[in-house]
Short mmCIF file of C-alpha atoms in Angstrom, two decimals:
data_model
loop_
_atom_site.label_atom_id
_atom_site.label_comp_id
_atom_site.label_asym_id
_atom_site.label_seq_id
_atom_site.Cartn_x
_atom_site.Cartn_y
_atom_site.Cartn_z
CA MET A 207 177.85 98.49 102.68
CA ASN A 208 175.22 100.84 103.85
CA GLN A 209 173.92 101.42 100.31
CA PRO A 210 170.73 99.65 99.56
CA LEU A 211 171.98 97.22 96.95
CA ASN A 212 170.01 98.05 93.76
CA PRO A 213 170.65 96.35 90.52
CA GLU A 214 172.58 99.26 89.50
CA THR A 215 175.19 98.95 92.16
CA ILE A 216 177.98 96.39 92.05
CA LEU A 217 180.24 95.55 94.86
CA VAL A 218 183.67 94.96 93.71
CA THR A 219 185.24 92.46 96.09
CA GLU A 220 188.26 91.06 94.20
CA PRO A 221 190.89 93.43 92.86
CA ASP A 222 191.24 93.02 89.18
CA THR A 223 194.59 91.50 88.40
CA LYS A 224 195.11 93.59 85.47
CA GLN A 225 194.50 96.73 87.65
CA ALA A 226 196.90 95.31 90.28
CA GLU A 227 199.53 95.07 87.55
CA THR A 228 198.82 98.53 86.64
CA GLN A 229 199.23 99.72 90.04
CA LEU A 230 202.60 97.94 90.47
CA TRP A 231 203.73 99.53 87.33
CA LEU A 232 202.50 102.88 88.74
CA ALA A 233 204.29 102.16 91.97
CA SER A 234 207.58 101.36 90.35
CA LYS A 235 207.26 104.26 87.88
CA GLU A 236 206.48 106.44 91.00
CA ARG A 237 209.84 105.26 92.47
CA SER A 238 211.93 105.96 89.40
CA ASN A 239 210.02 109.27 89.08
CA MET A 240 211.47 110.33 92.35
CA SER A 241 215.08 110.33 91.29
CA LEU A 242 214.16 111.39 87.72
CA LEU A 243 212.20 114.21 89.26
CA ARG A 244 215.13 115.44 91.33
CA ILE A 245 217.38 115.53 88.35
CA MET A 246 214.67 117.07 86.15
CA SER A 247 213.80 119.54 88.78
CA TRP A 248 217.48 120.75 89.03
CA ILE A 249 217.77 120.99 85.16
CA SER A 250 214.48 122.77 84.84
CA LEU A 251 214.99 125.29 87.50
CA LYS A 252 218.63 126.13 86.53
CA MET A 253 218.17 126.01 82.79
CA GLY A 254 214.54 127.03 82.31
CA ARG A 255 211.32 125.49 81.12
CA SER A 256 212.16 125.39 77.46
CA VAL A 257 215.50 123.53 78.03
CA GLY A 258 213.75 121.14 80.49
CA ARG A 259 210.95 120.41 77.91
CA LEU A 260 213.62 119.17 75.43
CA PHE A 261 214.07 116.22 77.71
CA LEU A 262 210.36 115.52 77.64
CA HIS A 263 210.55 114.24 74.12
CA PRO A 264 212.89 111.46 74.76
CA ILE A 265 211.11 110.59 77.83
CA SER A 266 207.70 110.47 76.21
CA ALA A 267 209.18 108.38 73.26
CA TYR A 268 210.72 105.98 75.67
CA PHE A 269 207.50 105.28 77.55
CA LEU A 270 205.61 105.08 74.30
CA LEU A 271 207.96 102.60 72.74
CA PHE A 272 208.57 100.43 75.75
CA SER A 273 205.46 100.37 77.80
CA ALA A 274 203.16 98.26 75.76
CA ALA A 275 200.27 98.04 78.31
CA ASN A 276 200.14 101.82 78.83
CA ARG A 277 200.35 102.47 74.93
CA GLN A 278 197.40 99.94 74.36
CA ALA A 279 195.33 101.55 77.10
CA SER A 280 196.05 105.04 75.58
CA CYS A 281 195.10 103.74 72.07
CA GLU A 282 191.84 102.31 73.32
CA TYR A 283 190.95 105.53 75.15
CA LEU A 284 191.84 107.80 72.28
CA ASN A 285 189.78 105.70 69.89
CA ARG A 286 186.74 106.44 72.06
CA ALA A 287 187.54 110.03 72.85
CA LEU A 288 188.38 111.03 69.27
CA ALA A 289 185.63 108.84 67.82
CA ARG A 290 188.23 107.70 65.18
CA ARG A 291 191.17 105.53 65.13
CA ALA A 292 194.03 107.17 67.06
CA THR A 293 197.24 107.77 65.00
CA PHE A 294 200.83 107.48 66.16
CA LEU A 295 200.90 111.16 66.54
CA ASP A 296 197.81 111.15 68.80
CA LEU A 297 199.56 108.47 71.01
CA TYR A 298 202.62 110.51 71.10
CA ARG A 299 200.81 113.69 72.02
CA HIS A 300 199.00 111.80 74.84
CA PHE A 301 202.23 110.59 76.46
CA PHE A 302 203.77 114.08 75.76
CA TRP A 303 200.94 115.88 77.54
CA PHE A 304 201.30 113.54 80.51
CA ALA A 305 205.10 114.26 80.71
CA SER A 306 204.47 118.02 80.21
CA THR A 307 202.01 118.36 83.06
CA ILE A 308 204.37 116.38 85.37
CA HIS A 309 207.19 118.69 84.38
CA ASP A 310 205.25 121.82 84.90
CA ARG A 311 204.50 120.66 88.55
CA ILE A 312 208.10 121.63 89.25
CA TYR A 313 207.46 125.26 88.34
CA LEU A 314 204.01 125.47 89.78
CA ILE A 315 205.06 124.03 93.17
CA ASN A 316 207.83 126.56 93.06
CA LYS A 317 205.27 129.33 92.51
CA ARG A 318 206.58 130.25 88.99
CA PHE A 319 203.09 131.14 87.85
CA ASP A 320 204.56 133.81 85.64
CA LEU A 321 205.61 131.21 83.11
CA PHE A 322 202.11 130.16 82.45
CA ASP A 323 199.04 131.33 80.70
CA ILE A 324 196.29 130.13 82.99
CA GLU A 325 192.69 130.81 82.20
CA ILE A 326 189.91 130.14 84.79
CA VAL A 327 186.45 129.11 83.48
CA GLY A 328 183.67 129.26 86.21
CA LYS A 329 185.40 131.74 88.52
CA GLU A 330 182.05 133.41 89.50
CA ALA A 331 180.50 129.98 90.43
CA ILE A 332 183.22 129.03 92.84
CA ARG A 333 183.47 132.44 94.30
CA GLN A 334 179.82 132.22 95.27
CA GLN A 335 180.24 129.03 96.90
CA LEU A 336 183.30 130.23 98.88
CA ALA A 337 181.43 133.23 100.00
CA GLU A 338 178.93 130.99 101.82
CA GLY A 339 182.00 129.92 104.00
CA ASN A 340 180.83 126.34 104.77
CA GLY A 341 183.43 124.58 102.75
CA LEU A 342 182.90 122.58 99.67
CA PHE A 343 184.23 119.49 97.81
CA LEU A 344 186.02 119.80 94.59
CA MET A 345 185.89 116.56 92.58
CA GLY A 346 188.44 116.15 89.91
CA ALA A 347 189.84 113.13 87.96
CA HIS A 348 193.08 111.89 86.75
CA MET A 349 192.86 114.48 84.04
CA GLY A 350 195.26 117.34 83.37
CA SER A 351 197.05 118.79 86.27
CA PHE A 352 195.64 119.47 89.69
CA GLU A 353 198.86 121.18 90.67
CA VAL A 354 197.77 124.01 88.44
CA ILE A 355 194.61 124.56 90.51
CA ARG A 356 196.96 125.46 93.48
CA ALA A 357 198.04 128.42 91.24
CA ILE A 358 194.78 130.16 91.33
CA GLY A 359 195.25 131.40 94.92
CA ARG A 360 196.44 134.57 93.00
CA GLN A 361 193.11 135.03 91.44
CA ILE A 362 190.74 133.61 94.12
CA PRO A 363 192.52 134.68 97.36
CA ASP A 364 190.20 132.74 99.76
CA LEU A 365 190.59 129.37 97.92
CA ARG A 366 192.64 127.02 100.18
CA VAL A 367 192.55 123.45 98.82
CA ALA A 368 193.36 120.42 100.93
CA MET A 369 193.67 117.34 98.66
CA THR A 370 192.75 114.01 99.90
CA MET A 371 194.36 110.84 98.74
CA HIS A 372 195.31 107.25 99.72
CA GLU A 373 197.78 107.33 102.67
CA GLU A 374 200.62 105.77 100.67
CA ASN A 375 200.37 108.23 97.79
CA ALA A 376 199.88 110.98 100.38
CA GLN A 377 203.23 110.14 101.88
CA LYS A 378 204.89 109.95 98.54
CA ILE A 379 203.37 113.20 97.34
CA ASN A 380 204.45 114.93 100.59
CA ALA A 381 207.90 113.63 100.12
CA MET A 382 207.91 114.90 96.52
CA LEU A 383 206.53 118.18 97.48
CA ALA A 384 209.08 118.57 100.35
CA ALA A 385 211.88 117.73 97.78
CA ILE A 386 210.85 120.44 95.43
CA ASN A 387 209.54 123.08 97.84
CA PRO A 388 209.62 122.50 101.58
CA GLU A 389 206.64 124.87 102.23
CA ALA A 390 204.33 123.12 99.88
CA GLY A 391 203.48 119.87 101.67
CA GLN A 392 201.01 121.04 104.19
CA ASP A 393 197.59 120.40 102.58
CA ILE A 394 197.41 116.77 101.84
CA ILE A 395 195.02 114.60 103.80
CA GLY A 396 195.73 110.86 103.85
CA LEU A 397 192.71 108.68 103.64
CA GLY A 398 191.93 105.17 105.02
CA HIS A 399 191.97 106.02 108.75
CA ILE A 400 189.19 106.75 111.07
CA ASP A 401 190.79 110.01 111.69
CA SER A 402 191.03 111.06 108.02
CA MET A 403 187.28 111.50 107.83
CA LEU A 404 187.15 113.65 110.89
CA LYS A 405 190.07 115.69 109.43
CA VAL A 406 188.06 116.27 106.29
CA ARG A 407 185.15 117.47 108.40
CA GLU A 408 187.29 119.84 110.44
CA ARG A 409 188.82 121.25 107.33
CA LEU A 410 185.39 121.88 105.81
CA ASP A 411 184.18 123.47 109.07
CA ASP A 412 187.11 126.05 108.66
CA GLY A 413 185.76 126.84 105.19
CA THR A 414 188.56 124.99 103.45
CA VAL A 415 187.85 123.38 100.11
CA VAL A 416 188.55 119.60 100.16
CA GLY A 417 189.73 118.32 96.67
CA MET A 418 189.51 114.66 95.60
CA LEU A 419 190.18 112.71 92.53
CA ALA A 420 187.01 110.66 92.27
CA ASP A 421 187.66 108.54 89.18
CA ARG A 422 189.75 105.70 90.81
CA THR A 423 188.65 103.36 93.71
CA LEU A 424 190.78 103.11 96.83
CA GLY A 425 190.02 99.34 96.92
CA GLU A 426 187.04 97.51 98.15
CA GLU A 427 184.17 99.71 97.91
CA ILE A 428 180.89 100.14 96.24
CA MET A 429 181.12 101.08 92.48
CA THR A 430 178.47 102.46 90.17
CA PRO A 431 178.44 101.43 86.61
CA ILE A 432 177.94 104.44 84.28
CA ASN A 433 178.36 105.02 80.65
CA LEU A 434 181.49 106.83 79.66
CA LEU A 435 182.44 107.46 75.99
CA GLY A 436 180.33 104.67 74.81
CA ASP A 437 180.78 101.97 77.23
CA VAL A 438 180.08 101.25 80.95
CA ALA A 439 182.73 102.05 83.39
CA LEU A 440 182.85 101.66 87.18
CA PHE A 441 182.99 104.74 89.31
CA PRO A 442 183.48 104.74 93.07
CA ASN A 443 180.58 105.90 95.42
CA GLY A 444 182.94 106.83 98.24
CA PRO A 445 183.85 110.44 97.43
CA PHE A 446 180.20 111.30 96.89
CA ARG A 447 178.93 109.42 99.99
CA MET A 448 181.43 111.48 101.88
CA ALA A 449 180.09 114.69 100.36
CA ALA A 450 176.47 113.56 101.10
CA LEU A 451 177.23 112.68 104.73
CA LEU A 452 178.96 115.95 105.36
CA ARG A 453 176.18 117.80 103.62
CA ARG A 454 178.36 119.95 101.33
CA PRO A 455 178.13 121.34 97.85
CA VAL A 456 180.26 119.66 95.31
CA MET A 457 181.94 121.30 92.28
CA PHE A 458 183.79 119.58 89.49
CA MET A 459 187.27 120.75 88.78
CA ALA A 460 189.71 120.09 86.03
CA GLY A 461 193.05 121.90 85.09
CA VAL A 462 193.60 120.91 81.49
CA TYR A 463 196.62 121.43 79.49
CA LEU A 464 196.21 123.02 76.12
CA GLY A 465 199.83 122.83 74.84
CA GLY A 466 202.65 125.35 75.07
CA ASN A 467 202.36 127.14 78.32
CA ARG A 468 198.60 127.31 78.30
CA TYR A 469 196.30 125.78 81.00
CA GLN A 470 192.62 126.14 81.50
CA ILE A 471 190.95 125.51 84.88
CA HIS A 472 187.27 124.64 84.90
CA PHE A 473 184.92 124.83 87.90
CA GLN A 474 181.54 123.51 87.15
CA PRO A 475 178.56 122.98 89.67
CA LEU A 476 178.10 119.25 90.21
CA ALA A 477 175.85 118.58 93.04
CA ASP A 478 174.63 120.09 96.36
CA PHE A 479 174.08 117.84 99.42
CA SER A 480 173.38 120.61 101.73
CA ASP A 481 169.68 119.96 102.14
CA ILE A 482 169.30 116.35 101.06
CA PRO A 483 167.02 114.37 103.47
CA THR A 484 168.62 111.15 104.54
CA GLY A 485 166.05 108.98 102.83
CA GLN A 486 166.96 110.64 99.47
CA ARG A 487 170.71 110.29 99.94
CA ALA A 488 171.29 107.11 97.95
CA ILE A 489 169.53 108.57 94.82
CA ALA A 490 171.23 111.83 95.23
CA ILE A 491 174.58 110.14 95.18
CA GLN A 492 173.72 108.21 92.09
CA ASN A 493 172.64 111.29 90.37
CA ALA A 494 175.91 113.05 91.35
CA ILE A 495 178.11 110.29 89.95
CA THR A 496 176.20 110.27 86.70
CA THR A 497 176.73 114.06 86.29
CA TYR A 498 180.40 113.51 87.27
CA ALA A 499 180.84 111.01 84.40
CA SER A 500 179.07 113.27 82.00
CA LEU A 501 181.36 116.17 82.84
CA ILE A 502 184.48 113.91 82.46
CA GLU A 503 183.13 112.86 79.08
CA GLN A 504 182.66 116.42 78.03
CA HIS A 505 186.40 117.15 78.79
CA CYS A 506 187.63 113.99 77.26
CA ARG A 507 185.92 115.02 73.92
CA LYS A 508 187.20 118.60 74.21
CA THR A 509 190.81 118.08 75.45
CA PRO A 510 191.34 114.37 74.74
CA TYR A 511 195.11 114.22 75.63
CA ASN A 512 194.52 115.13 79.27
CA TRP A 513 193.14 111.80 80.41
CA PHE A 514 195.82 110.15 82.53
CA ASN A 515 194.38 106.82 83.37
CA PHE A 516 196.87 104.77 81.46
CA PHE A 517 194.97 101.53 82.11
CA ASP A 518 191.75 100.00 80.65
CA PHE A 519 189.32 102.10 82.62
CA TRP A 520 186.42 100.13 81.20
CA ARG A 521 187.54 96.60 81.68
CA PRO A 522 186.49 95.85 85.24
CA ALA A 523 183.03 96.79 84.30
CA GLN A 524 182.92 94.32 81.46
CA THR A 525 184.43 91.63 83.63
CA ASN A 526 181.65 92.02 86.09
CA ASN A 527 178.92 92.14 83.70
CA THR A 528 179.76 88.82 82.08
CA GLN A 529 180.03 86.94 85.43
CA MET B 173 190.90 103.66 133.42
CA GLN B 174 189.68 104.38 136.96
CA GLU B 175 186.54 106.16 135.49
CA THR B 176 185.34 103.25 133.54
CA ASN B 177 184.70 101.45 136.81
CA LEU B 178 182.33 104.19 137.83
CA VAL B 179 179.86 103.28 135.09
CA SER B 180 177.78 100.22 136.03
CA PRO B 181 178.08 97.26 133.65
CA LEU B 182 174.23 97.14 133.51
CA SER B 183 173.76 100.71 132.20
CA ASN B 184 176.57 100.11 129.72
CA ALA B 185 174.77 97.06 128.26
CA SER B 186 171.62 99.13 127.54
CA LEU B 187 173.80 102.02 126.09
CA GLN B 188 175.63 99.52 123.96
CA LEU B 189 172.36 98.28 122.57
CA GLU B 190 171.21 101.78 121.90
CA ILE B 191 174.43 102.59 119.99
CA ALA B 192 174.11 99.28 118.00
CA GLU B 193 170.61 100.37 117.09
CA LEU B 194 171.86 103.85 115.96
CA MET B 195 174.43 102.13 113.76
CA VAL B 196 172.01 99.58 112.16
CA GLN B 197 169.58 102.40 111.45
CA SER B 198 171.88 104.99 110.06
CA LEU B 199 173.97 102.47 107.97
CA ASN B 200 171.13 100.26 106.88
CA LEU B 201 172.99 97.26 108.14
CA GLU B 202 171.39 93.91 107.50
CA VAL B 203 171.98 92.67 111.00
CA ALA B 204 169.99 92.95 114.33
CA PRO B 205 171.37 95.38 116.80
CA GLU B 206 171.61 92.43 119.28
CA GLU B 207 173.82 90.45 116.80
CA ILE B 208 176.63 93.13 116.91
CA LEU B 209 178.93 91.83 119.60
CA SER B 210 180.84 94.01 122.07
CA ASP B 211 184.21 92.94 120.87
CA SER B 212 183.65 92.32 117.13
CA PRO B 213 185.77 94.82 115.04
CA LEU B 214 183.87 97.66 113.40
CA TYR B 215 186.44 98.36 110.79
CA GLY B 216 187.31 95.95 107.91
CA ASP B 217 186.63 92.37 108.85
CA GLY B 218 183.95 91.92 111.37
CA LEU B 219 181.12 94.28 110.62
CA GLY B 220 182.87 95.34 107.41
CA LEU B 221 182.47 99.17 107.71
CA ASP B 222 184.68 101.37 105.67
CA SER B 223 186.10 104.64 106.86
CA ILE B 224 183.10 106.61 105.56
CA ASP B 225 180.72 104.29 107.52
CA ILE B 226 182.81 105.06 110.55
CA LEU B 227 182.45 108.72 109.96
CA GLU B 228 178.74 108.27 109.76
CA VAL B 229 178.70 106.50 113.07
CA ALA B 230 180.84 109.29 114.53
CA LEU B 231 178.47 111.93 113.30
CA VAL B 232 175.35 110.15 114.53
CA VAL B 233 176.76 109.28 117.93
CA SER B 234 178.27 112.72 118.63
CA LYS B 235 174.88 114.33 117.76
CA ARG B 236 172.84 111.89 119.94
CA TYR B 237 175.05 112.07 123.08
CA GLY B 238 176.40 115.52 122.73
CA LEU B 239 180.11 114.75 122.43
CA GLN B 240 182.90 115.84 120.34
CA LEU B 241 185.04 113.64 118.25
CA LYS B 242 188.23 115.37 117.32
CA ALA B 243 190.60 114.30 114.48
CA ASP B 244 193.65 114.92 116.64
CA ASN B 245 192.49 112.38 119.38
CA GLU B 246 195.17 109.78 119.45
CA ASP B 247 192.68 107.19 120.92
CA ASN B 248 190.30 107.34 117.95
CA HIS B 249 191.64 104.12 116.61
CA LYS B 250 190.92 102.39 119.91
CA ILE B 251 187.53 104.14 120.39
CA PHE B 252 186.29 102.94 117.02
CA SER B 253 187.88 99.42 117.22
CA SER B 254 184.73 97.82 118.57
CA LEU B 255 181.14 98.42 119.73
CA GLY B 256 182.34 97.83 123.26
CA SER B 257 185.14 100.39 123.16
CA LEU B 258 182.89 102.94 121.48
CA THR B 259 180.31 102.36 124.28
CA GLU B 260 182.84 102.85 126.93
CA TYR B 261 183.90 106.18 125.35
CA VAL B 262 180.35 107.45 125.03
CA ALA B 263 179.55 106.53 128.52
CA LYS B 264 182.52 108.54 129.85
CA GLN B 265 182.16 111.60 127.56
CA ARG B 266 178.31 111.98 126.99
CA THR B 267 176.67 115.28 127.97
CA ARG B 268 173.23 114.05 127.17
#
């Protein structure tokens, strides 16, 4: 509410019902995921990744056939990203990619990095930022796997990433991590408290990297409409406001799945709020969100099956514009 | 609680206005500092600040009055619940 309300900025006050439904679906899916995950985790660790992957086909097919809303969202997204009509095979791949990255979490959380072929693009850029020692933000999206980014500790030893997320999700993820590997749940910061922001600041002061997924809103906050894959979508201002306030550099991160056992991690410079005067903060935030959206678009074009927002990402913007 | 009594209500009132001015200025709020009531909630309903706004207030206030706001302080929720409680905390902990 501190942003000067320019015409470019829309305040979303009422949660979109469609989005609420999606979240309900995600929540129920998350619940069944927990027991499914325990069973899958056991099978996968006992019998190996290739046996575990056999189960991913019926799981992907099930969701593709019986979850119409997600299938439609996937189809609309793929039409945009592929710039042609998506085929059934495209849809199947999209769902299979999602299932694969969730499945691979089991191995990544258990530090079975030996199973994967992980390439890092932009290693030098992030190494330079880490060398400054002032901490930085890594902004990702619901794209590919952020678990794979934990894997790179091997190659970039000073990289400690604390992920921020909504408190409820944080608890769920912590429970999930604890179920798979008790040592793994230490570095999640829950958002939505007064304390959480102070925690973020303390971690940055230690030189820790703070990771966020900046493509979905946490609720009532200022959104910025930006063109993504041909139409306007709404992006939350919050993550970038936080980075601006704490005067830190921001890099984009994505851990995209390339099929088989191959992942590719990208680090790309996004913005640097270290020396932005207070008066220029608002415009710097707008510029950063624009850059963020263009980086997302770039990856959607290059590795289209990695986009894991299975709801109509564009619809809230269209609803708002016609009001 | 004993300590709060040592701070005279009069100086607290001017400190409260000063903090309200800091808030309005740093957050570009569209209210006059005098309009922010001592007991109206800062977070959510009331002034309608979100957690990032609160962070901004915390940063500005700790810089201006030379005090530390720690993440592990259990009283944080109380401190930032209203302008009055924040003022009370600043009055007790300020080093300048």
